[in-house]
């Protein structure tokens, strides 16, 4: 168990895993299913490895000292969290049998999760479309995104009941988060370039005058200025397409 | 001769032009030309008030960091279509125009 380690340096929302009443947790078997899908679909990002990333859901969420473990009745496996708040997961039969949870030392509603698939060697302000396609598929399979109420932004609600096939739509609303606040996103494939519409940034806030009303229900609440969608299912953009991020 | 006269009347009728209806005023966030609008702005010195005075009300996405993104879209040429040309402005927390782009 993670016991008391690290709880002291974190802020109010950081508590020891074993003492947490309502931890933010995910199903271990669903995350393992996401890992299996990654192996099946890794041709989308042949040089990349899969990690999972923890992100703040509230502005006041302290991310320093976040710890994560696989927890069940007789299982407690601490996971190593890197300084960028990513961690790798391993398959453990006992944990699967006991329907374990993956549990950070934070309360429910304070953090969100994403799969992270990064091909090495890309420029720091660039992502690769095949990596993002795989992130979406694994994220959907692993059940990483949080619930949105039916009214939120009018169109995000359709996302949750979908599995990885949702990512094959031309315009899926799967939110990615940049490292810093975004000003624009451009797709580049050789000589072909396309600057994405501002409607694909900030979770689509520019087309919903009342976007702030539902913001607290979105797992993008603390990261809305970093959030973007890409046309994952548009096959005219190959997996090697670069997604260039220009920051504010 | 009669045929010619009738043809003349028809052509003359066609030549009659209905007066153009008055131009509909621009709605919030609407502009006529994104490029022309971009040209009147100065990165590093235009303020929000300057931009509002020049281009009218924008669609504003304001962030807790103090940054604001203002969006203007060109009025579509035909009423039934949606304009895809957009002018996006970024204001720094100090209220000064920091970046622009036309798409």
Short mmCIF file of C-alpha atoms in Angstrom, two decimals:
data_model
loop_
_atom_site.label_atom_id
_atom_site.label_comp_id
_atom_site.label_asym_id
_atom_site.label_seq_id
_atom_site.Cartn_x
_atom_site.Cartn_y
_atom_site.Cartn_z
CA UNK A 1 0.00 0.00 0.00
CA UNK A 2 1.09 3.54 -0.46
CA UNK A 3 0.60 4.16 3.24
CA UNK A 4 1.52 7.60 4.40
CA UNK A 5 4.26 8.29 1.89
CA UNK A 6 4.15 11.66 0.22
CA UNK A 7 0.84 12.79 1.67
CA UNK A 8 2.49 15.50 3.67
CA UNK A 9 3.84 17.48 0.73
CA UNK A 10 0.63 17.48 -1.22
CA UNK A 11 -2.20 19.93 -0.72
CA UNK A 12 -5.57 19.47 0.94
CA UNK A 13 -6.93 17.17 -1.73
CA UNK A 14 -4.03 14.78 -1.31
CA UNK A 15 -4.80 12.04 1.16
CA UNK A 16 -3.41 8.63 1.87
CA UNK A 17 -4.92 6.02 -0.43
CA UNK A 18 -5.90 3.67 2.35
CA UNK A 19 -7.79 6.41 4.16
CA UNK A 20 -9.62 7.77 1.12
CA UNK A 21 -13.40 7.66 1.26
CA UNK A 22 -14.10 8.61 -2.33
CA UNK A 23 -10.92 8.10 -4.29
CA UNK A 24 -10.67 8.87 -7.96
CA UNK A 25 -10.18 5.36 -9.26
CA UNK A 26 -10.41 3.35 -12.45
CA UNK A 27 -11.16 -0.28 -13.14
CA UNK A 28 -7.94 -2.24 -13.46
CA UNK A 29 -9.42 -4.81 -15.84
CA UNK A 30 -10.65 -2.07 -18.16
CA UNK A 31 -7.22 -0.48 -18.16
CA UNK A 32 -5.67 -3.87 -18.92
CA UNK A 33 -8.16 -4.22 -21.79
CA UNK A 34 -6.88 -0.86 -23.02
CA UNK A 35 -3.32 -2.21 -22.86
CA UNK A 36 -4.34 -5.25 -24.88
CA UNK A 37 -5.97 -3.03 -27.48
CA UNK A 38 -2.76 -1.00 -27.64
CA UNK A 39 -0.86 -4.18 -28.57
CA UNK A 40 -3.41 -5.09 -31.23
CA UNK A 41 -3.41 -1.60 -32.76
CA UNK A 42 0.18 -0.55 -32.27
CA UNK A 43 0.73 -0.29 -36.03
CA UNK A 44 -0.81 3.17 -35.57
CA UNK A 45 2.24 4.17 -33.55
CA UNK A 46 4.93 1.53 -34.12
CA UNK A 47 7.70 3.28 -32.19
CA UNK A 48 5.67 4.31 -29.17
CA UNK A 49 5.05 2.91 -25.73
CA UNK A 50 1.84 3.16 -23.74
CA UNK A 51 1.64 5.06 -20.51
CA UNK A 52 -1.26 6.49 -18.56
CA UNK A 53 -1.33 10.09 -17.48
CA UNK A 54 -2.91 11.84 -14.52
CA UNK A 55 -4.15 15.37 -15.07
CA UNK A 56 -5.69 17.95 -12.74
CA UNK A 57 -9.43 18.30 -13.01
CA UNK A 58 -9.69 21.28 -10.68
CA UNK A 59 -7.47 24.33 -10.74
CA UNK A 60 -6.60 23.85 -7.11
CA UNK A 61 -5.67 20.18 -7.48
CA UNK A 62 -2.11 19.68 -6.29
CA UNK A 63 -0.36 17.24 -8.58
CA UNK A 64 2.88 17.10 -6.64
CA UNK A 65 3.42 13.86 -4.83
CA UNK A 66 0.67 11.96 -6.61
CA UNK A 67 0.95 8.26 -5.93
CA UNK A 68 -0.93 5.42 -7.56
CA UNK A 69 -1.46 1.81 -6.69
CA UNK A 70 -3.33 -1.22 -7.93
CA UNK A 71 -5.59 -2.04 -5.03
CA UNK A 72 -7.87 -4.94 -4.15
CA UNK A 73 -8.62 -7.01 -1.04
CA UNK A 74 -5.32 -8.86 -0.97
CA UNK A 75 -3.43 -6.87 -3.59
CA UNK A 76 -1.56 -3.61 -3.21
CA UNK A 77 0.94 -2.86 -5.94
CA UNK A 78 2.46 0.64 -5.93
CA UNK A 79 3.13 2.09 -9.34
CA UNK A 80 6.00 4.37 -10.21
CA UNK A 81 4.74 7.80 -11.25
CA UNK A 82 7.18 9.81 -13.38
CA UNK A 83 7.68 13.56 -12.87
CA UNK A 84 5.37 14.15 -15.87
CA UNK A 85 2.62 12.25 -13.95
CA UNK A 86 2.62 9.29 -16.29
CA UNK A 87 2.85 5.69 -15.23
CA UNK A 88 3.01 2.29 -16.88
CA UNK A 89 0.71 -0.54 -15.92
CA UNK A 90 1.55 -4.24 -15.85
CA UNK A 91 -0.73 -7.19 -16.10
CA UNK A 92 -1.27 -8.99 -12.79
CA UNK A 93 -3.53 -12.03 -12.71
CA UNK A 94 -4.30 -11.77 -9.00
CA UNK A 95 -5.39 -8.16 -9.41
CA UNK A 96 -7.58 -9.10 -12.36
CA UNK A 97 -9.16 -11.93 -10.41
CA UNK A 98 -9.96 -9.63 -7.50
CA UNK A 99 -11.41 -6.91 -9.74
CA UNK A 100 -8.78 -4.45 -8.56
CA UNK A 101 -8.93 -0.69 -8.95
CA UNK A 102 -6.19 1.68 -9.97
CA UNK A 103 -6.24 4.26 -7.20
CA UNK A 104 -4.31 7.52 -6.83
CA UNK A 105 -4.06 9.32 -3.51
CA UNK A 106 -6.58 11.96 -4.53
CA UNK A 107 -10.29 12.44 -4.01
CA UNK A 108 -12.81 11.71 -6.73
CA UNK A 109 -13.43 14.66 -9.03
CA UNK A 110 -10.00 16.20 -8.54
CA UNK A 111 -8.17 14.48 -11.38
CA UNK A 112 -8.73 12.96 -14.79
CA UNK A 113 -6.90 10.38 -16.84
CA UNK A 114 -5.69 9.87 -20.37
CA UNK A 115 -3.71 7.26 -22.26
CA UNK A 116 -0.40 8.63 -23.48
CA UNK A 117 1.21 7.29 -26.65
CA UNK A 118 4.26 9.21 -27.78
CA UNK A 119 6.51 8.33 -30.68
CA UNK A 120 10.03 9.33 -29.64
CA UNK A 121 12.01 11.91 -31.57
CA UNK A 122 9.24 14.35 -32.43
CA UNK A 123 9.73 18.10 -31.93
CA UNK A 124 8.53 19.24 -28.49
CA UNK A 125 5.55 21.14 -29.89
CA UNK A 126 4.40 18.36 -32.19
CA UNK A 127 2.28 15.29 -31.76
CA UNK A 128 1.72 12.53 -34.28
CA UNK A 129 -1.80 11.77 -35.49
CA UNK A 130 -1.35 7.99 -35.27
CA UNK A 131 -0.31 8.42 -31.62
CA UNK A 132 -3.44 10.43 -30.92
CA UNK A 133 -5.61 7.86 -32.70
CA UNK A 134 -4.22 5.17 -30.48
CA UNK A 135 -4.58 7.33 -27.36
CA UNK A 136 -8.26 7.76 -28.14
CA UNK A 137 -8.87 4.08 -28.77
CA UNK A 138 -7.07 3.00 -25.61
CA UNK A 139 -8.71 5.76 -23.60
CA UNK A 140 -12.17 4.73 -24.72
CA UNK A 141 -11.47 1.05 -24.14
CA UNK A 142 -10.02 1.69 -20.71
CA UNK A 143 -12.92 3.93 -19.66
CA UNK A 144 -10.64 6.80 -18.77
CA UNK A 145 -12.85 9.76 -19.50
CA UNK A 146 -15.23 11.10 -16.94
CA UNK A 147 -18.98 11.37 -17.23
CA UNK A 148 -20.48 14.38 -18.89
CA UNK A 149 -24.10 15.30 -18.17
CA UNK A 150 -26.40 15.02 -21.20
CA UNK A 151 -26.63 18.77 -21.66
CA UNK A 152 -22.94 19.54 -21.49
CA UNK A 153 -21.94 21.52 -24.57
CA UNK A 154 -24.77 19.74 -26.34
CA UNK A 155 -22.57 17.21 -28.04
CA UNK A 156 -19.97 15.79 -25.68
CA UNK A 157 -22.61 13.58 -24.10
CA UNK A 158 -22.69 11.22 -27.03
CA UNK A 159 -19.11 10.19 -26.38
CA UNK A 160 -19.37 8.07 -23.28
CA UNK A 161 -21.47 5.11 -24.36
CA UNK A 162 -19.13 4.59 -27.29
CA UNK A 163 -16.18 2.23 -27.38
CA UNK A 164 -12.97 2.64 -29.37
CA UNK A 165 -14.97 2.77 -32.61
CA UNK A 166 -16.00 6.27 -31.57
CA UNK A 167 -12.44 7.34 -32.46
CA UNK A 168 -12.96 6.31 -36.08
CA UNK A 169 -15.54 9.02 -36.67
CA UNK A 170 -14.41 11.94 -38.75
CA UNK A 171 -15.05 14.39 -35.93
CA UNK A 172 -14.85 12.58 -32.60
CA UNK A 173 -15.04 14.84 -29.56
CA UNK A 174 -12.29 13.08 -27.67
CA UNK A 175 -10.36 15.78 -25.84
CA UNK A 176 -6.59 15.89 -25.94
CA UNK A 177 -4.61 18.20 -23.68
CA UNK A 178 -1.48 20.11 -24.67
CA UNK A 179 1.31 20.80 -22.21
CA UNK A 180 0.51 24.52 -22.17
CA UNK A 181 -2.40 26.80 -23.16
CA UNK A 182 -3.02 26.64 -26.90
CA UNK A 183 -3.44 29.28 -29.53
CA UNK A 184 -3.67 27.10 -32.62
CA UNK A 185 -3.32 23.57 -33.92
CA UNK A 186 -2.12 22.75 -37.43
CA UNK A 187 -2.06 19.40 -39.23
CA UNK A 188 0.92 18.90 -41.52
CA UNK A 189 1.44 16.04 -43.95
CA UNK A 190 4.23 16.86 -46.38
CA UNK A 191 3.13 19.93 -48.30
CA UNK A 192 -0.44 19.72 -47.05
CA UNK A 193 -1.24 21.96 -44.07
CA UNK A 194 -4.50 22.72 -42.36
CA UNK A 195 -5.02 25.02 -39.43
CA UNK A 196 -7.86 23.62 -37.35
CA UNK A 197 -10.87 25.78 -36.65
CA UNK A 198 -11.03 27.46 -33.27
CA UNK A 199 -14.14 25.36 -32.73
CA UNK A 200 -11.80 22.39 -32.28
CA UNK A 201 -9.97 24.13 -29.47
CA UNK A 202 -11.11 24.82 -25.90
CA UNK A 203 -13.62 21.93 -26.01
CA UNK A 204 -15.68 23.82 -28.56
CA UNK A 205 -16.36 26.79 -26.26
CA UNK A 206 -16.32 29.23 -29.18
CA UNK A 207 -19.54 27.82 -30.50
CA UNK A 208 -21.44 27.69 -27.25
CA UNK A 209 -22.08 31.03 -25.58
CA UNK A 210 -23.04 29.23 -22.37
CA UNK A 211 -19.96 27.02 -22.20
CA UNK A 212 -19.09 28.00 -18.64
CA UNK A 213 -22.36 26.66 -17.29
CA UNK A 214 -21.39 23.04 -17.85
CA UNK A 215 -17.66 23.41 -17.37
CA UNK A 216 -17.55 21.91 -13.89
CA UNK A 217 -18.92 18.66 -15.31
CA UNK A 218 -16.14 18.39 -17.87
CA UNK A 219 -12.90 16.67 -17.05
CA UNK A 220 -11.37 19.54 -19.01
CA UNK A 221 -12.38 22.05 -16.33
CA UNK A 222 -8.86 22.97 -15.27
CA UNK A 223 -7.35 22.44 -18.71
CA UNK A 224 -9.87 23.98 -21.07
CA UNK A 225 -7.27 26.37 -22.50
CA UNK A 226 -5.14 23.32 -23.45
CA UNK A 227 -7.93 21.16 -24.85
CA UNK A 228 -8.31 20.26 -28.51
CA UNK A 229 -9.97 17.79 -30.84
CA UNK A 230 -8.48 16.43 -34.05
CA UNK A 231 -10.18 14.76 -37.01
CA UNK A 232 -9.08 11.27 -35.98
CA UNK A 233 -11.31 9.40 -38.42
CA UNK A 234 -10.39 11.43 -41.48
CA UNK A 235 -8.40 8.85 -43.43
CA UNK A 236 -7.05 11.49 -45.80
CA UNK A 237 -4.63 12.36 -42.97
CA UNK A 238 -2.17 9.47 -42.53
CA UNK A 239 -0.93 8.29 -39.15
CA UNK A 240 2.37 10.07 -39.73
CA UNK A 241 0.66 13.46 -39.91
CA UNK A 242 2.20 15.95 -37.51
CA UNK A 243 -0.07 17.89 -35.20
CA UNK A 244 1.73 21.15 -34.54
CA UNK A 245 0.79 23.00 -31.39
CA UNK A 246 1.24 26.75 -31.10
CA UNK A 247 0.98 27.99 -27.57
CA UNK A 248 -0.50 31.23 -26.26
CA UNK B 1 -42.81 43.74 -86.64
CA UNK B 2 -45.24 42.81 -83.88
CA UNK B 3 -42.92 40.01 -82.82
CA UNK B 4 -39.98 42.41 -82.64
CA UNK B 5 -42.01 44.84 -80.53
CA UNK B 6 -43.01 42.07 -78.10
CA UNK B 7 -39.39 40.91 -77.87
CA UNK B 8 -38.34 44.50 -77.08
CA UNK B 9 -40.93 44.68 -74.31
CA UNK B 10 -39.72 41.41 -72.84
CA UNK B 11 -36.08 42.50 -72.86
CA UNK B 12 -36.99 45.87 -71.42
CA UNK B 13 -38.92 44.11 -68.65
CA UNK B 14 -35.93 41.94 -67.88
CA UNK B 15 -33.70 44.96 -67.71
CA UNK B 16 -35.71 46.41 -64.87
CA UNK B 17 -33.63 45.86 -61.73
CA UNK B 18 -35.23 45.62 -58.32
CA UNK B 19 -33.55 47.92 -55.81
CA UNK B 20 -31.20 46.00 -53.56
CA UNK B 21 -32.61 45.34 -50.07
CA UNK B 22 -30.82 47.19 -47.33
CA UNK B 23 -27.68 45.35 -46.13
CA UNK B 24 -28.42 43.36 -42.98
CA UNK B 25 -26.38 44.67 -40.04
CA UNK B 26 -23.52 42.49 -38.91
CA UNK B 27 -24.34 40.18 -36.01
CA UNK B 28 -22.14 39.55 -32.93
CA UNK B 29 -18.79 38.19 -34.02
CA UNK B 30 -19.53 38.82 -37.71
CA UNK B 31 -17.21 40.72 -40.03
CA UNK B 32 -17.14 41.26 -43.77
CA UNK B 33 -13.48 40.41 -44.37
CA UNK B 34 -11.14 38.63 -41.97
CA UNK B 35 -8.02 39.79 -43.81
CA UNK B 36 -9.12 43.42 -43.90
CA UNK B 37 -9.99 43.24 -40.21
CA UNK B 38 -6.62 41.72 -39.38
CA UNK B 39 -4.88 44.52 -41.23
CA UNK B 40 -6.31 47.22 -38.96
CA UNK B 41 -5.04 45.54 -35.80
CA UNK B 42 -1.60 45.96 -34.23
CA UNK B 43 -0.07 43.14 -32.24
CA UNK B 44 1.51 44.50 -29.08
CA UNK B 45 -0.53 47.70 -28.96
CA UNK B 46 -4.22 47.21 -29.88
CA UNK B 47 -6.39 47.03 -26.80
CA UNK B 48 -9.69 45.24 -26.39
CA UNK B 49 -11.46 48.59 -26.62
CA UNK B 50 -9.63 49.38 -29.89
CA UNK B 51 -10.64 46.06 -31.37
CA UNK B 52 -14.24 46.32 -30.22
CA UNK B 53 -14.48 49.79 -31.71
CA UNK B 54 -13.05 48.62 -35.02
CA UNK B 55 -14.74 45.24 -35.42
CA UNK B 56 -17.67 45.18 -33.03
CA UNK B 57 -18.60 42.54 -30.51
CA UNK B 58 -16.66 39.27 -30.71
CA UNK B 59 -17.42 35.78 -29.51
CA UNK B 60 -15.23 35.73 -26.41
CA UNK B 61 -13.68 32.72 -24.71
CA UNK B 62 -12.07 33.98 -21.52
CA UNK B 63 -9.85 31.86 -19.35
CA UNK B 64 -9.06 31.96 -15.65
CA UNK B 65 -5.44 32.74 -16.57
CA UNK B 66 -6.55 36.16 -17.78
CA UNK B 67 -5.99 35.34 -21.45
CA UNK B 68 -8.93 35.87 -23.79
CA UNK B 69 -9.58 34.48 -27.25
CA UNK B 70 -11.84 36.57 -29.44
CA UNK B 71 -13.41 35.04 -32.52
CA UNK B 72 -14.85 36.79 -35.55
CA UNK B 73 -16.24 35.00 -38.58
CA UNK B 74 -16.82 36.34 -42.05
CA UNK B 75 -20.45 36.75 -42.93
CA UNK B 76 -21.31 33.95 -45.35
CA UNK B 77 -21.83 35.02 -48.94
CA UNK B 78 -25.21 33.32 -49.00
CA UNK B 79 -27.58 33.18 -46.08
CA UNK B 80 -27.93 29.41 -46.15
CA UNK B 81 -24.22 28.74 -45.86
CA UNK B 82 -21.92 28.84 -42.85
CA UNK B 83 -18.75 30.88 -43.12
CA UNK B 84 -15.54 28.98 -42.55
CA UNK B 85 -13.25 31.98 -42.57
CA UNK B 86 -12.43 33.04 -39.06
CA UNK B 87 -10.25 35.65 -37.42
CA UNK B 88 -8.95 34.59 -34.03
CA UNK B 89 -7.37 37.07 -31.65
CA UNK B 90 -5.48 36.40 -28.44
CA UNK B 91 -5.39 39.01 -25.71
CA UNK B 92 -2.83 38.73 -22.95
CA UNK B 93 -3.93 39.26 -19.34
CA UNK B 94 -2.86 42.90 -19.70
CA UNK B 95 -5.59 43.36 -22.32
CA UNK B 96 -3.20 43.90 -25.23
CA UNK B 97 -3.48 41.99 -28.49
CA UNK B 98 -0.81 39.28 -28.45
CA UNK B 99 -1.52 37.10 -31.50
CA UNK B 100 -3.84 36.90 -34.50
CA UNK B 101 -4.61 34.32 -37.14
CA UNK B 102 -6.93 34.01 -40.09
CA UNK B 103 -8.16 30.65 -41.13
#
